Each structure stands twice: as C-alpha cells, then as structure tokens.
GROMACS .gro file of C-alpha atoms in nm:
model
  253
    1MET     CA    1  -5.105   1.142   0.481
    2ASN     CA    2  -4.914   1.448   0.370
    3TYR     CA    3  -4.614   1.618   0.518
    4SER     CA    4  -4.466   1.965   0.537
    5VAL     CA    5  -4.135   2.050   0.373
    6GLY     CA    6  -3.974   2.067   0.716
    7GLN     CA    7  -4.098   1.720   0.808
    8VAL     CA    8  -3.973   1.572   0.480
    9ALA     CA    9  -3.637   1.738   0.523
   10GLY     CA   10  -3.613   1.579   0.866
   11PHE     CA   11  -3.714   1.236   0.737
   12ALA     CA   12  -3.468   1.236   0.450
   13GLY     CA   13  -3.177   1.417   0.612
   14VAL     CA   14  -3.169   1.690   0.348
   15THR     CA   15  -3.213   2.065   0.376
   16VAL     CA   16  -3.534   2.254   0.311
   17ARG     CA   17  -3.340   2.453   0.053
   18THR     CA   18  -3.260   2.129  -0.136
   19LEU     CA   19  -3.629   2.037  -0.148
   20HIS     CA   20  -3.714   2.385  -0.273
   21HIS     CA   21  -3.456   2.345  -0.547
   22TYR     CA   22  -3.592   2.005  -0.650
   23ASP     CA   23  -3.936   2.164  -0.675
   24ASP     CA   24  -3.805   2.460  -0.879
   25ILE     CA   25  -3.639   2.233  -1.140
   26GLY     CA   26  -3.934   1.993  -1.154
   27LEU     CA   27  -3.746   1.698  -1.009
   28LEU     CA   28  -3.969   1.660  -0.702
   29VAL     CA   29  -4.287   1.864  -0.717
   30PRO     CA   30  -4.506   1.816  -0.408
   31SER     CA   31  -4.847   1.672  -0.483
   32GLU     CA   32  -5.038   1.929  -0.279
   33ARG     CA   33  -5.028   2.279  -0.145
   34SER     CA   34  -5.190   2.409   0.170
   35HIS     CA   35  -5.443   2.694   0.163
   36ALA     CA   36  -5.151   2.922   0.247
   37GLY     CA   37  -4.950   2.789  -0.050
   38HIS     CA   38  -4.710   2.578   0.155
   39ARG     CA   39  -4.573   2.258   0.004
   40ARG     CA   40  -4.729   1.931   0.118
   41TYR     CA   41  -4.570   1.597   0.027
   42SER     CA   42  -4.757   1.265  -0.010
   43ASP     CA   43  -4.626   0.913   0.049
   44THR     CA   44  -4.578   0.884  -0.327
   45ASP     CA   45  -4.361   1.197  -0.319
   46LEU     CA   46  -4.152   1.041  -0.043
   47ASP     CA   47  -4.102   0.729  -0.255
   48ARG     CA   48  -3.978   0.946  -0.542
   49LEU     CA   49  -3.745   1.135  -0.307
   50GLN     CA   50  -3.601   0.805  -0.189
   51GLN     CA   51  -3.526   0.712  -0.550
   52ILE     CA   52  -3.369   1.050  -0.613
   53MET     CA   53  -3.146   1.012  -0.311
   54PHE     CA   54  -3.046   0.664  -0.419
   55TYR     CA   55  -2.925   0.788  -0.756
   56ARG     CA   56  -2.761   1.095  -0.605
   57GLN     CA   57  -2.562   0.880  -0.363
   58LEU     CA   58  -2.433   0.687  -0.663
   59GLY     CA   59  -2.312   1.014  -0.812
   60PHE     CA   60  -2.574   1.070  -1.081
   61PRO     CA   61  -2.623   1.439  -1.178
   62LEU     CA   62  -2.971   1.579  -1.133
   63ASP     CA   63  -3.055   1.588  -1.504
   64GLU     CA   64  -2.976   1.216  -1.537
   65VAL     CA   65  -3.185   1.141  -1.228
   66ALA     CA   66  -3.477   1.323  -1.386
   67ALA     CA   67  -3.431   1.128  -1.710
   68LEU     CA   68  -3.425   0.798  -1.525
   69LEU     CA   69  -3.740   0.876  -1.328
   70ASP     CA   70  -3.945   1.048  -1.601
   71ASP     CA   71  -3.830   0.919  -1.942
   72PRO     CA   72  -4.019   0.599  -2.027
   73ASP     CA   73  -3.751   0.510  -2.282
   74ALA     CA   74  -3.460   0.549  -2.039
   75ASP     CA   75  -3.280   0.230  -1.944
   76PRO     CA   76  -3.198   0.246  -1.572
   77ARG     CA   77  -2.983  -0.067  -1.600
   78ALA     CA   78  -2.751   0.093  -1.855
   79HIS     CA   79  -2.704   0.395  -1.628
   80LEU     CA   80  -2.644   0.172  -1.329
   81ARG     CA   81  -2.394  -0.043  -1.517
   82ARG     CA   82  -2.193   0.265  -1.613
   83GLN     CA   83  -2.204   0.400  -1.260
   84HIS     CA   84  -2.109   0.057  -1.122
   85GLU     CA   85  -1.794   0.062  -1.337
   86LEU     CA   86  -1.703   0.408  -1.209
   87LEU     CA   87  -1.766   0.308  -0.849
   88THR     CA   88  -1.564  -0.012  -0.885
   89ALA     CA   89  -1.269   0.183  -1.024
   90ARG     CA   90  -1.300   0.437  -0.743
   91ILE     CA   91  -1.314   0.163  -0.479
   92GLU     CA   92  -0.999  -0.002  -0.619
   93LYS     CA   93  -0.815   0.330  -0.620
   94LEU     CA   94  -0.920   0.399  -0.262
   95ARG     CA   95  -0.821   0.046  -0.160
   96LYS     CA   96  -0.471   0.098  -0.295
   97MET     CA   97  -0.446   0.436  -0.126
   98ALA     CA   98  -0.560   0.285   0.204
   99ALA     CA   99  -0.303   0.005   0.174
  100ALA     CA  100  -0.027   0.257   0.104
  101VAL     CA  101  -0.128   0.467   0.405
  102GLU     CA  102  -0.146   0.155   0.623
  103HIS     CA  103   0.204   0.052   0.520
  104ALA     CA  104   0.331   0.402   0.591
  105MET     CA  105   0.167   0.401   0.934
  106GLU     CA  106   0.318   0.062   1.018
  107ALA     CA  107   0.659   0.172   0.899
  108ARG     CA  108   0.642   0.489   1.106
  109LYS     CA  109   0.552   0.313   1.429
  110MET     CA  110   0.794   0.022   1.395
  111GLY     CA  111   1.162   0.015   1.468
  112LEU     CA  112   1.420  -0.201   1.637
  113ASN     CA  113   1.265  -0.342   1.950
  114LEU     CA  114   1.587  -0.316   2.152
  115THR     CA  115   1.702  -0.109   2.446
  116PRO     CA  116   2.006   0.117   2.392
  117GLU     CA  117   2.216  -0.131   2.591
  118GLU     CA  118   2.102  -0.423   2.374
  119LYS     CA  119   2.172  -0.228   2.055
  120PHE     CA  120   2.527  -0.163   2.174
  121GLU     CA  121   2.572  -0.527   2.272
  122VAL     CA  122   2.454  -0.653   1.931
  123PHE     CA  123   2.591  -0.388   1.697
  124GLY     CA  124   2.880  -0.243   1.895
  125GLY     CA  125   2.953   0.119   1.807
  126LYS     CA  126   2.755   0.103   1.483
  127ASP     CA  127   2.409   0.257   1.474
  128PRO     CA  128   2.176   0.013   1.292
  129GLU     CA  129   1.926   0.294   1.234
  130GLN     CA  130   2.177   0.547   1.105
  131TYR     CA  131   2.030   0.545   0.757
  132ALA     CA  132   1.668   0.473   0.854
  133GLU     CA  133   1.532   0.799   0.710
  134GLU     CA  134   1.720   0.754   0.384
  135VAL     CA  135   1.597   0.396   0.353
  136GLU     CA  136   1.238   0.502   0.415
  137GLU     CA  137   1.268   0.782   0.160
  138ARG     CA  138   1.401   0.546  -0.108
  139TRP     CA  139   1.189   0.237  -0.045
  140GLY     CA  140   0.921   0.338   0.205
  141GLY     CA  141   0.635   0.281  -0.038
  142THR     CA  142   0.728  -0.077  -0.128
  143ASP     CA  143   0.581  -0.399   0.006
  144GLU     CA  144   0.934  -0.522   0.081
  145TYR     CA  145   1.004  -0.226   0.308
  146ALA     CA  146   0.677  -0.271   0.495
  147GLU     CA  147   0.742  -0.645   0.538
  148SER     CA  148   1.095  -0.580   0.665
  149GLN     CA  149   0.962  -0.329   0.917
  150ARG     CA  150   0.698  -0.574   1.040
  151ARG     CA  151   0.949  -0.854   1.087
  152THR     CA  152   1.235  -0.661   1.247
  153ALA     CA  153   1.001  -0.492   1.495
  154ARG     CA  154   0.947  -0.834   1.655
  155TYR     CA  155   1.310  -0.939   1.676
  156THR     CA  156   1.479  -0.981   2.012
  157LYS     CA  157   1.843  -0.934   2.105
  158GLU     CA  158   1.899  -1.305   2.045
  159ASP     CA  159   1.746  -1.280   1.697
  160TRP     CA  160   1.979  -0.996   1.603
  161LYS     CA  161   2.280  -1.184   1.740
  162ARG     CA  162   2.188  -1.480   1.525
  163ILE     CA  163   2.151  -1.257   1.218
  164GLN     CA  164   2.492  -1.105   1.287
  165ALA     CA  165   2.652  -1.446   1.342
  166GLU     CA  166   2.507  -1.586   1.019
  167ALA     CA  167   2.630  -1.283   0.825
  168ALA     CA  168   2.978  -1.307   0.977
  169ASP     CA  169   3.003  -1.678   0.899
  170TRP     CA  170   2.891  -1.617   0.542
  171GLY     CA  171   3.150  -1.338   0.507
  172GLU     CA  172   3.431  -1.566   0.621
  173ARG     CA  173   3.333  -1.836   0.378
  174TYR     CA  174   3.300  -1.590   0.092
  175GLY     CA  175   3.644  -1.448   0.170
  176ALA     CA  176   3.788  -1.801   0.166
  177LEU     CA  177   3.620  -1.863  -0.168
  178MET     CA  178   3.788  -1.558  -0.314
  179SER     CA  179   4.125  -1.663  -0.166
  180ALA     CA  180   4.082  -1.989  -0.355
  181GLN     CA  181   4.032  -1.778  -0.669
  182GLU     CA  182   3.687  -1.915  -0.738
  183PRO     CA  183   3.523  -1.718  -1.024
  184PRO     CA  184   3.194  -1.530  -0.962
  185SER     CA  185   3.021  -1.750  -1.218
  186GLY     CA  186   3.142  -2.069  -1.053
  187GLU     CA  187   2.913  -2.305  -0.866
  188ALA     CA  188   3.065  -2.224  -0.526
  189ALA     CA  189   3.025  -1.847  -0.568
  190MET     CA  190   2.670  -1.877  -0.700
  191ALA     CA  191   2.582  -2.103  -0.407
  192LEU     CA  192   2.698  -1.838  -0.160
  193ALA     CA  193   2.515  -1.569  -0.357
  194GLU     CA  194   2.198  -1.777  -0.324
  195GLU     CA  195   2.264  -1.820   0.047
  196HIS     CA  196   2.294  -1.440   0.071
  197ARG     CA  197   1.952  -1.403  -0.097
  198GLN     CA  198   1.795  -1.665   0.127
  199HIS     CA  199   1.930  -1.484   0.433
  200ILE     CA  200   1.739  -1.173   0.325
  201CYS     CA  201   1.425  -1.378   0.257
  202THR     CA  202   1.445  -1.548   0.597
  203TRP     CA  203   1.501  -1.241   0.808
  204PHE     CA  204   1.372  -0.938   0.620
  205TYR     CA  205   1.152  -0.974   0.311
  206ALA     CA  206   1.088  -1.188   0.003
  207CYS     CA  207   1.391  -1.101  -0.208
  208SER     CA  208   1.330  -1.192  -0.572
  209TYR     CA  209   1.619  -1.257  -0.808
  210GLU     CA  210   1.554  -0.923  -0.977
  211ILE     CA  211   1.566  -0.738  -0.645
  212HIS     CA  212   1.878  -0.931  -0.550
  213ARG     CA  213   2.044  -0.830  -0.877
  214CYS     CA  214   1.962  -0.464  -0.802
  215LEU     CA  215   2.110  -0.502  -0.454
  216GLY     CA  216   2.429  -0.643  -0.605
  217GLU     CA  217   2.465  -0.335  -0.823
  218MET     CA  218   2.409  -0.112  -0.521
  219TYR     CA  219   2.680  -0.293  -0.324
  220VAL     CA  220   2.928  -0.159  -0.579
  221SER     CA  221   2.777   0.180  -0.669
  222ASP     CA  222   2.710   0.294  -0.310
  223GLU     CA  223   3.043   0.360  -0.139
  224ARG     CA  224   2.902   0.271   0.202
  225PHE     CA  225   2.795  -0.076   0.095
  226LYS     CA  226   3.116  -0.123  -0.102
  227ALA     CA  227   3.323  -0.035   0.205
  228PHE     CA  228   3.119  -0.278   0.417
  229TYR     CA  229   3.176  -0.576   0.188
  230ASP     CA  230   3.533  -0.486   0.092
  231ALA     CA  231   3.619  -0.475   0.462
  232MET     CA  232   3.558  -0.852   0.465
  233ARG     CA  233   3.803  -0.889   0.180
  234PRO     CA  234   3.920  -0.634  -0.081
  235GLY     CA  235   3.720  -0.671  -0.402
  236LEU     CA  236   3.441  -0.871  -0.239
  237ALA     CA  237   3.169  -0.620  -0.334
  238GLU     CA  238   3.233  -0.654  -0.707
  239HIS     CA  239   3.286  -1.030  -0.686
  240LEU     CA  240   2.954  -1.067  -0.501
  241ARG     CA  241   2.773  -0.846  -0.751
  242ASP     CA  242   2.889  -1.068  -1.037
  243ALA     CA  243   2.803  -1.386  -0.845
  244ILE     CA  244   2.455  -1.251  -0.769
  245ALA     CA  245   2.405  -1.169  -1.138
  246ALA     CA  246   2.521  -1.516  -1.245
  247ASN     CA  247   2.299  -1.684  -0.987
  248ALA     CA  248   1.996  -1.475  -1.091
  249ALA     CA  249   2.058  -1.556  -1.457
  250ARG     CA  250   2.063  -1.932  -1.402
  251HIS     CA  251   1.737  -1.919  -1.207
  252THR     CA  252   1.546  -1.684  -1.437
  253SER     CA  253   1.668  -1.784  -1.782
   0.00000   0.00000   0.00000
C-alpha cells in the first residue's frame, strides 16, 4: 500500500506543507513517486512519521529528531531522560500555576453567606467586608487566605454569632488580666494568647506561631487593629503583641 501526501496529512493530522518540509530537509522522504512525480508514502514511511510526531510532541527540535532516527550511535534513552526532566519541571510549574488560579477563583466567588439583615444582626453597623479588597490584595495568594474563604463561605448566622460571642468573652477576660497587672510573659497572658491563636485555627485557617507573631505586630502597627483591641482596654494591643511573642517563643524554642 502507498498513500498520497494528502491522505497521509489526513491520517496524521498535519498539513501537506509540513510533509513537504520534512521531505525537503530529508527527515521524511517518501519511498516512491508517481509517474507524475507526486509523493507516495509506504507503511514504513507512516511508521517513521509516527516516530517523528512522538518526538515532536515531546518538544524535540527537528535536527535532534533526525539524529535519533538516523544516527546509529545516538542514544534515544539519554535524549528521553533529558526531555523527561524538562517535562517534569514544566508539569510542576503548571501544577502550581493551576493551584494558584484555583485558589483565586475560589476566593473570588466566596464571601459571607449572609443576607443584609443577618449581617446587620450579627455585626451591627460594622461592615465585615469593608476591607475585603485590601485583604485579598495583601494575602490573596496564600493558602491561609484561600482556606479562610472556604470556611467562612459556609458559616451561618449562628456560626458568626458564636464567633462574636467567643471573641467578646476572650476580650473581657484579657481586659481583666490586664487590670490584675499580669505581665505579657506571664502564664495567664500566654494562655490567653494561645487561646487567641486557637480561635483563628478553629474558625479561619491554620495559624502557625510564626503567623501569629506577625499578626501581633500588625495589631500594633496598623492603627485600625490597634483601635479595635485598645477599645477593649487601653494598651491591650501592645500587651497582646508581647504575650503572643512570648507564647510563640516558648512553643518554638
């Protein structure tokens, strides 16, 4: 059996121009020609084309494909090992990119699953999503942000009320601790700092001691957070930062 260039192009899913080019450079020279000079390809030619396409799909340049198919001293395994390394690296890069895009998509589509009335009931006049864009800009690419978005999207009004109640109770106890002049490095303060970290872990994301330490610094450096904690009791933001640092140190040293 022999086949025309058009038939082979149809079989292989390549263009006639590509086959002409392979013929011109000696990569795939058809075994026969018709009386009119037209290219005719044998089954052996089709086998060679299949090999060419295999290497091309792996990213081999044409000159290397020719060397692999025609040089008796060429080591196809060495070429394939090198290409396998390149493909593995490319796959890993694409996997990370896909994960980042997936996280971004999830973060974009998720938000507080509450009606306007429920938001008002839980948070009063405060808008819980007031700084959503800023938060996404600063931490949107992190696993912690994505996890927090996944969790909070499922929370009901009752869940948010419980979160608020736990935070309020913690604030009262921390204020009492400060009134008793407990130092930030004391056992009582470090215990409440750990409770603060566990609250984040339970409701939002896995908060490591290092992340918690960074949060403590932000509670003082960002005036909005400082005002929030100092409203519970003046000086609480700085006291909490120091307690968080002491608690992190005892768990990571």
